[in-house]
């Protein structure tokens, strides 16, 4: 779980469910939460980048407010993630490239507004998942 977490780039976040999928235990979402909550090296393994799918920070060894502050310092737009989540949008796809990913993915952020499409699940999108970040493995949010 820590190695999957360490692959999340700065400025991006992923839901707990994504980590669970990455380690091949899609139902182990709570276990991911507690494992990351015990992260012995929070400065080396960026567990702060793993959040709830609704864009709320979730638990952190330094506390939820610190977690949110770190994410915002890394330019993660949690406000946007929350607004999208309220509208049941957890993935953003590009009409032109046919690629879908998490809203904070570098590639998703580059999609021009006119070509942005929001989706609840990757399956719903029928777009190609972003190659580097493998959002398809998260299935649903
Ligand atoms: Zn991506």
mmCIF file with all atom_site columns, C-alpha atoms and ligand atoms in Angstrom:
data_model
loop_
_atom_site.group_PDB
_atom_site.id
_atom_site.type_symbol
_atom_site.label_atom_id
_atom_site.label_alt_id
_atom_site.label_comp_id
_atom_site.label_asym_id
_atom_site.label_entity_id
_atom_site.label_seq_id
_atom_site.pdbx_PDB_ins_code
_atom_site.Cartn_x
_atom_site.Cartn_y
_atom_site.Cartn_z
_atom_site.occupancy
_atom_site.B_iso_or_equiv
_atom_site.pdbx_formal_charge
_atom_site.auth_seq_id
_atom_site.auth_comp_id
_atom_site.auth_asym_id
_atom_site.auth_atom_id
_atom_site.pdbx_PDB_model_num
ATOM   1   C  CA  . UNK A 1 1   ? 0.000   0.000  0.000   1.00 0.00 ? 1   UNK A CA  1
ATOM   2   C  CA  . UNK A 1 2   ? 2.837   2.352  0.761   1.00 0.00 ? 2   UNK A CA  1
ATOM   3   C  CA  . UNK A 1 3   ? 4.506   1.677  -2.587  1.00 0.00 ? 3   UNK A CA  1
ATOM   4   C  CA  . UNK A 1 4   ? 1.289   2.363  -4.523  1.00 0.00 ? 4   UNK A CA  1
ATOM   5   C  CA  . UNK A 1 5   ? 0.926   5.556  -2.531  1.00 0.00 ? 5   UNK A CA  1
ATOM   6   C  CA  . UNK A 1 6   ? 4.472   6.626  -3.323  1.00 0.00 ? 6   UNK A CA  1
ATOM   7   C  CA  . UNK A 1 7   ? 3.596   6.636  -7.041  1.00 0.00 ? 7   UNK A CA  1
ATOM   8   C  CA  . UNK A 1 8   ? 1.069   9.472  -6.662  1.00 0.00 ? 8   UNK A CA  1
ATOM   9   C  CA  . UNK A 1 9   ? 2.754   12.591 -8.032  1.00 0.00 ? 9   UNK A CA  1
ATOM   10  C  CA  . UNK A 1 10  ? 2.809   15.911 -6.190  1.00 0.00 ? 10  UNK A CA  1
ATOM   11  C  CA  . UNK A 1 11  ? -0.218  18.054 -6.931  1.00 0.00 ? 11  UNK A CA  1
ATOM   12  C  CA  . UNK A 1 12  ? -2.517  15.062 -7.331  1.00 0.00 ? 12  UNK A CA  1
ATOM   13  C  CA  . UNK A 1 13  ? -4.720  12.963 -5.092  1.00 0.00 ? 13  UNK A CA  1
ATOM   14  C  CA  . UNK A 1 14  ? -6.233  9.495  -5.328  1.00 0.00 ? 14  UNK A CA  1
ATOM   15  C  CA  . UNK A 1 15  ? -9.096  7.877  -3.424  1.00 0.00 ? 15  UNK A CA  1
ATOM   16  C  CA  . UNK A 1 16  ? -8.458  5.162  -0.840  1.00 0.00 ? 16  UNK A CA  1
ATOM   17  C  CA  . UNK A 1 17  ? -10.263 2.797  -3.233  1.00 0.00 ? 17  UNK A CA  1
ATOM   18  C  CA  . UNK A 1 18  ? -7.578  3.368  -5.854  1.00 0.00 ? 18  UNK A CA  1
ATOM   19  C  CA  . UNK A 1 19  ? -4.838  2.190  -3.499  1.00 0.00 ? 19  UNK A CA  1
ATOM   20  C  CA  . UNK A 1 20  ? -6.937  -0.863 -2.592  1.00 0.00 ? 20  UNK A CA  1
ATOM   21  C  CA  . UNK A 1 21  ? -7.252  -1.703 -6.292  1.00 0.00 ? 21  UNK A CA  1
ATOM   22  C  CA  . UNK A 1 22  ? -3.558  -1.141 -6.910  1.00 0.00 ? 22  UNK A CA  1
ATOM   23  C  CA  . UNK A 1 23  ? -2.614  -3.700 -4.274  1.00 0.00 ? 23  UNK A CA  1
ATOM   24  C  CA  . UNK A 1 24  ? -5.130  -6.196 -5.635  1.00 0.00 ? 24  UNK A CA  1
ATOM   25  C  CA  . UNK A 1 25  ? -7.543  -5.929 -2.681  1.00 0.00 ? 25  UNK A CA  1
ATOM   26  C  CA  . UNK A 1 26  ? -10.374 -3.801 -4.045  1.00 0.00 ? 26  UNK A CA  1
ATOM   27  C  CA  . UNK A 1 27  ? -12.576 -4.358 -1.010  1.00 0.00 ? 27  UNK A CA  1
ATOM   28  C  CA  . UNK A 1 28  ? -9.864  -3.431 1.477   1.00 0.00 ? 28  UNK A CA  1
ATOM   29  C  CA  . UNK A 1 29  ? -10.622 0.283  1.448   1.00 0.00 ? 29  UNK A CA  1
ATOM   30  C  CA  . UNK A 1 30  ? -10.782 0.547  5.238   1.00 0.00 ? 30  UNK A CA  1
ATOM   31  C  CA  . UNK A 1 31  ? -7.571  -1.440 5.603   1.00 0.00 ? 31  UNK A CA  1
ATOM   32  C  CA  . UNK A 1 32  ? -5.882  1.069  3.315   1.00 0.00 ? 32  UNK A CA  1
ATOM   33  C  CA  . UNK A 1 33  ? -7.106  3.869  5.549   1.00 0.00 ? 33  UNK A CA  1
ATOM   34  C  CA  . UNK A 1 34  ? -5.704  2.296  8.680   1.00 0.00 ? 34  UNK A CA  1
ATOM   35  C  CA  . UNK A 1 35  ? -2.420  1.249  7.037   1.00 0.00 ? 35  UNK A CA  1
ATOM   36  C  CA  . UNK A 1 36  ? -1.836  4.772  5.776   1.00 0.00 ? 36  UNK A CA  1
ATOM   37  C  CA  . UNK A 1 37  ? -2.901  6.123  9.156   1.00 0.00 ? 37  UNK A CA  1
ATOM   38  C  CA  . UNK A 1 38  ? 0.051   4.208  10.589  1.00 0.00 ? 38  UNK A CA  1
ATOM   39  C  CA  . UNK A 1 39  ? 2.488   5.324  7.874   1.00 0.00 ? 39  UNK A CA  1
ATOM   40  C  CA  . UNK A 1 40  ? 5.814   5.380  9.740   1.00 0.00 ? 40  UNK A CA  1
ATOM   41  C  CA  . UNK A 1 41  ? 7.411   7.780  7.279   1.00 0.00 ? 41  UNK A CA  1
ATOM   42  C  CA  . UNK A 1 42  ? 4.802   10.407 6.323   1.00 0.00 ? 42  UNK A CA  1
ATOM   43  C  CA  . UNK A 1 43  ? 7.447   12.730 4.915   1.00 0.00 ? 43  UNK A CA  1
ATOM   44  C  CA  . UNK A 1 44  ? 8.749   10.033 2.540   1.00 0.00 ? 44  UNK A CA  1
ATOM   45  C  CA  . UNK A 1 45  ? 5.542   8.232  1.613   1.00 0.00 ? 45  UNK A CA  1
ATOM   46  C  CA  . UNK A 1 46  ? 2.973   10.846 0.586   1.00 0.00 ? 46  UNK A CA  1
ATOM   47  C  CA  . UNK A 1 47  ? -0.055  9.299  2.270   1.00 0.00 ? 47  UNK A CA  1
ATOM   48  C  CA  . UNK A 1 48  ? -1.578  12.789 2.406   1.00 0.00 ? 48  UNK A CA  1
ATOM   49  C  CA  . UNK A 1 49  ? -2.280  12.359 -1.351  1.00 0.00 ? 49  UNK A CA  1
ATOM   50  C  CA  . UNK A 1 50  ? -4.742  9.560  -0.617  1.00 0.00 ? 50  UNK A CA  1
ATOM   51  C  CA  . UNK A 1 51  ? -8.101  11.075 0.260   1.00 0.00 ? 51  UNK A CA  1
ATOM   52  C  CA  . UNK A 1 52  ? -11.740 10.223 0.451   1.00 0.00 ? 52  UNK A CA  1
ATOM   53  C  CA  . UNK A 1 53  ? -13.418 10.070 -2.938  1.00 0.00 ? 53  UNK A CA  1
ATOM   54  C  CA  . UNK A 1 54  ? -15.656 12.988 -1.960  1.00 0.00 ? 54  UNK A CA  1
ATOM   55  C  CA  . UNK A 1 55  ? -12.592 15.236 -1.770  1.00 0.00 ? 55  UNK A CA  1
ATOM   56  C  CA  . UNK A 1 56  ? -12.525 15.422 2.022   1.00 0.00 ? 56  UNK A CA  1
ATOM   57  C  CA  . UNK A 1 57  ? -9.036  14.734 3.334   1.00 0.00 ? 57  UNK A CA  1
ATOM   58  C  CA  . UNK A 1 58  ? -9.671  11.743 5.599   1.00 0.00 ? 58  UNK A CA  1
ATOM   59  C  CA  . UNK A 1 59  ? -7.381  10.772 8.450   1.00 0.00 ? 59  UNK A CA  1
ATOM   60  C  CA  . UNK A 1 60  ? -3.694  11.555 8.597   1.00 0.00 ? 60  UNK A CA  1
ATOM   61  C  CA  . UNK A 1 61  ? -0.955  11.076 11.162  1.00 0.00 ? 61  UNK A CA  1
ATOM   62  C  CA  . UNK A 1 62  ? -0.630  14.861 11.417  1.00 0.00 ? 62  UNK A CA  1
ATOM   63  C  CA  . UNK A 1 63  ? -4.419  15.314 11.463  1.00 0.00 ? 63  UNK A CA  1
ATOM   64  C  CA  . UNK A 1 64  ? -6.971  16.081 8.751   1.00 0.00 ? 64  UNK A CA  1
ATOM   65  C  CA  . UNK A 1 65  ? -6.445  19.888 8.765   1.00 0.00 ? 65  UNK A CA  1
ATOM   66  C  CA  . UNK A 1 66  ? -2.686  19.438 8.239   1.00 0.00 ? 66  UNK A CA  1
ATOM   67  C  CA  . UNK A 1 67  ? -3.370  16.945 5.475   1.00 0.00 ? 67  UNK A CA  1
ATOM   68  C  CA  . UNK A 1 68  ? -5.629  19.394 3.702   1.00 0.00 ? 68  UNK A CA  1
ATOM   69  C  CA  . UNK A 1 69  ? -3.079  22.188 4.109   1.00 0.00 ? 69  UNK A CA  1
ATOM   70  C  CA  . UNK A 1 70  ? -0.310  20.045 2.603   1.00 0.00 ? 70  UNK A CA  1
ATOM   71  C  CA  . UNK A 1 71  ? -2.489  19.105 -0.383  1.00 0.00 ? 71  UNK A CA  1
ATOM   72  C  CA  . UNK A 1 72  ? -3.434  22.720 -0.994  1.00 0.00 ? 72  UNK A CA  1
ATOM   73  C  CA  . UNK A 1 73  ? 0.236   23.712 -0.739  1.00 0.00 ? 73  UNK A CA  1
ATOM   74  C  CA  . UNK A 1 74  ? 0.891   21.138 -3.475  1.00 0.00 ? 74  UNK A CA  1
ATOM   75  C  CA  . UNK A 1 75  ? -1.757  22.887 -5.602  1.00 0.00 ? 75  UNK A CA  1
ATOM   76  C  CA  . UNK A 1 76  ? -4.366  20.144 -5.335  1.00 0.00 ? 76  UNK A CA  1
ATOM   77  C  CA  . UNK A 1 77  ? -7.693  21.819 -5.996  1.00 0.00 ? 77  UNK A CA  1
ATOM   78  C  CA  . UNK A 1 78  ? -9.708  20.095 -3.292  1.00 0.00 ? 78  UNK A CA  1
ATOM   79  C  CA  . UNK A 1 79  ? -12.528 22.591 -3.711  1.00 0.00 ? 79  UNK A CA  1
ATOM   80  C  CA  . UNK A 1 80  ? -13.002 21.490 -7.300  1.00 0.00 ? 80  UNK A CA  1
ATOM   81  C  CA  . UNK A 1 81  ? -12.706 17.808 -6.388  1.00 0.00 ? 81  UNK A CA  1
ATOM   82  C  CA  . UNK A 1 82  ? -15.467 18.306 -3.803  1.00 0.00 ? 82  UNK A CA  1
ATOM   83  C  CA  . UNK A 1 83  ? -17.721 20.172 -6.202  1.00 0.00 ? 83  UNK A CA  1
ATOM   84  C  CA  . UNK A 1 84  ? -17.302 17.447 -8.801  1.00 0.00 ? 84  UNK A CA  1
ATOM   85  C  CA  . UNK A 1 85  ? -17.936 14.731 -6.200  1.00 0.00 ? 85  UNK A CA  1
ATOM   86  C  CA  . UNK A 1 86  ? -21.171 16.433 -5.161  1.00 0.00 ? 86  UNK A CA  1
ATOM   87  C  CA  . UNK A 1 87  ? -22.268 16.140 -8.775  1.00 0.00 ? 87  UNK A CA  1
ATOM   88  C  CA  . UNK A 1 88  ? -21.175 12.453 -8.657  1.00 0.00 ? 88  UNK A CA  1
ATOM   89  C  CA  . UNK A 1 89  ? -18.250 13.150 -10.999 1.00 0.00 ? 89  UNK A CA  1
ATOM   90  C  CA  . UNK A 1 90  ? -15.076 11.284 -10.080 1.00 0.00 ? 90  UNK A CA  1
ATOM   91  C  CA  . UNK A 1 91  ? -13.328 11.119 -13.451 1.00 0.00 ? 91  UNK A CA  1
ATOM   92  C  CA  . UNK A 1 92  ? -12.661 13.647 -16.177 1.00 0.00 ? 92  UNK A CA  1
ATOM   93  C  CA  . UNK A 1 93  ? -12.300 12.672 -19.815 1.00 0.00 ? 93  UNK A CA  1
ATOM   94  C  CA  . UNK A 1 94  ? -11.308 14.471 -22.979 1.00 0.00 ? 94  UNK A CA  1
ATOM   95  C  CA  . UNK A 1 95  ? -13.619 14.370 -25.945 1.00 0.00 ? 95  UNK A CA  1
ATOM   96  C  CA  . UNK A 1 96  ? -10.686 14.900 -28.275 1.00 0.00 ? 96  UNK A CA  1
ATOM   97  C  CA  . UNK A 1 97  ? -8.224  12.319 -26.925 1.00 0.00 ? 97  UNK A CA  1
ATOM   98  C  CA  . UNK A 1 98  ? -10.788 9.860  -25.525 1.00 0.00 ? 98  UNK A CA  1
ATOM   99  C  CA  . UNK A 1 99  ? -8.700  9.561  -22.362 1.00 0.00 ? 99  UNK A CA  1
ATOM   100 C  CA  . UNK A 1 100 ? -10.187 9.581  -18.870 1.00 0.00 ? 100 UNK A CA  1
ATOM   101 C  CA  . UNK A 1 101 ? -8.507  10.059 -15.490 1.00 0.00 ? 101 UNK A CA  1
ATOM   102 C  CA  . UNK A 1 102 ? -8.863  11.469 -11.994 1.00 0.00 ? 102 UNK A CA  1
ATOM   103 C  CA  . UNK A 1 103 ? -9.686  15.188 -11.895 1.00 0.00 ? 103 UNK A CA  1
ATOM   104 C  CA  . UNK A 1 104 ? -6.297  16.132 -10.413 1.00 0.00 ? 104 UNK A CA  1
ATOM   105 C  CA  . UNK A 1 105 ? -4.269  14.101 -12.930 1.00 0.00 ? 105 UNK A CA  1
ATOM   106 C  CA  . UNK A 1 106 ? -1.803  16.216 -14.870 1.00 0.00 ? 106 UNK A CA  1
ATOM   107 C  CA  . UNK A 1 107 ? -3.393  15.093 -18.152 1.00 0.00 ? 107 UNK A CA  1
ATOM   108 C  CA  . UNK A 1 108 ? -6.965  15.665 -16.995 1.00 0.00 ? 108 UNK A CA  1
ATOM   109 C  CA  . UNK A 1 109 ? -6.115  19.192 -15.877 1.00 0.00 ? 109 UNK A CA  1
ATOM   110 C  CA  . UNK A 1 110 ? -4.843  20.044 -19.364 1.00 0.00 ? 110 UNK A CA  1
ATOM   111 C  CA  . UNK A 1 111 ? -8.193  19.294 -21.028 1.00 0.00 ? 111 UNK A CA  1
ATOM   112 C  CA  . UNK A 1 112 ? -9.744  22.503 -22.311 1.00 0.00 ? 112 UNK A CA  1
ATOM   113 C  CA  . UNK A 1 113 ? -13.159 23.288 -20.780 1.00 0.00 ? 113 UNK A CA  1
ATOM   114 C  CA  . UNK A 1 114 ? -15.039 22.750 -24.033 1.00 0.00 ? 114 UNK A CA  1
ATOM   115 C  CA  . UNK A 1 115 ? -13.736 19.209 -24.319 1.00 0.00 ? 115 UNK A CA  1
ATOM   116 C  CA  . UNK A 1 116 ? -14.036 18.182 -20.670 1.00 0.00 ? 116 UNK A CA  1
ATOM   117 C  CA  . UNK A 1 117 ? -16.541 15.478 -19.824 1.00 0.00 ? 117 UNK A CA  1
ATOM   118 C  CA  . UNK A 1 118 ? -17.275 14.270 -16.292 1.00 0.00 ? 118 UNK A CA  1
ATOM   119 C  CA  . UNK A 1 119 ? -18.026 10.674 -15.349 1.00 0.00 ? 119 UNK A CA  1
ATOM   120 C  CA  . UNK A 1 120 ? -19.045 8.763  -12.255 1.00 0.00 ? 120 UNK A CA  1
ATOM   121 C  CA  . UNK A 1 121 ? -17.102 5.648  -13.262 1.00 0.00 ? 121 UNK A CA  1
ATOM   122 C  CA  . UNK A 1 122 ? -14.432 4.832  -15.798 1.00 0.00 ? 122 UNK A CA  1
ATOM   123 C  CA  . UNK A 1 123 ? -16.774 2.206  -17.292 1.00 0.00 ? 123 UNK A CA  1
ATOM   124 C  CA  . UNK A 1 124 ? -19.392 4.860  -17.877 1.00 0.00 ? 124 UNK A CA  1
ATOM   125 C  CA  . UNK A 1 125 ? -16.878 6.896  -19.816 1.00 0.00 ? 125 UNK A CA  1
ATOM   126 C  CA  . UNK A 1 126 ? -15.976 4.170  -22.351 1.00 0.00 ? 126 UNK A CA  1
ATOM   127 C  CA  . UNK A 1 127 ? -12.841 6.231  -22.807 1.00 0.00 ? 127 UNK A CA  1
ATOM   128 C  CA  . UNK A 1 128 ? -9.309  4.918  -22.540 1.00 0.00 ? 128 UNK A CA  1
ATOM   129 C  CA  . UNK A 1 129 ? -7.914  5.211  -18.997 1.00 0.00 ? 129 UNK A CA  1
ATOM   130 C  CA  . UNK A 1 130 ? -4.940  7.497  -18.605 1.00 0.00 ? 130 UNK A CA  1
ATOM   131 C  CA  . UNK A 1 131 ? -1.914  5.283  -19.205 1.00 0.00 ? 131 UNK A CA  1
ATOM   132 C  CA  . UNK A 1 132 ? 0.306   6.457  -16.370 1.00 0.00 ? 132 UNK A CA  1
ATOM   133 C  CA  . UNK A 1 133 ? -2.185  6.716  -13.552 1.00 0.00 ? 133 UNK A CA  1
ATOM   134 C  CA  . UNK A 1 134 ? -4.339  3.693  -14.337 1.00 0.00 ? 134 UNK A CA  1
ATOM   135 C  CA  . UNK A 1 135 ? -7.669  5.076  -13.105 1.00 0.00 ? 135 UNK A CA  1
ATOM   136 C  CA  . UNK A 1 136 ? -9.511  2.081  -14.599 1.00 0.00 ? 136 UNK A CA  1
ATOM   137 C  CA  . UNK A 1 137 ? -8.193  -0.027 -11.757 1.00 0.00 ? 137 UNK A CA  1
ATOM   138 C  CA  . UNK A 1 138 ? -10.207 2.099  -9.400  1.00 0.00 ? 138 UNK A CA  1
ATOM   139 C  CA  . UNK A 1 139 ? -13.387 0.954  -11.144 1.00 0.00 ? 139 UNK A CA  1
ATOM   140 C  CA  . UNK A 1 140 ? -15.862 3.133  -9.369  1.00 0.00 ? 140 UNK A CA  1
ATOM   141 C  CA  . UNK A 1 141 ? -15.099 5.918  -6.993  1.00 0.00 ? 141 UNK A CA  1
HETATM 142 ZN ZN1 . LIG B 2 .   ? -4.062  10.487 -15.593 1.00 0.00 ? 1   LIG B ZN1 1
#
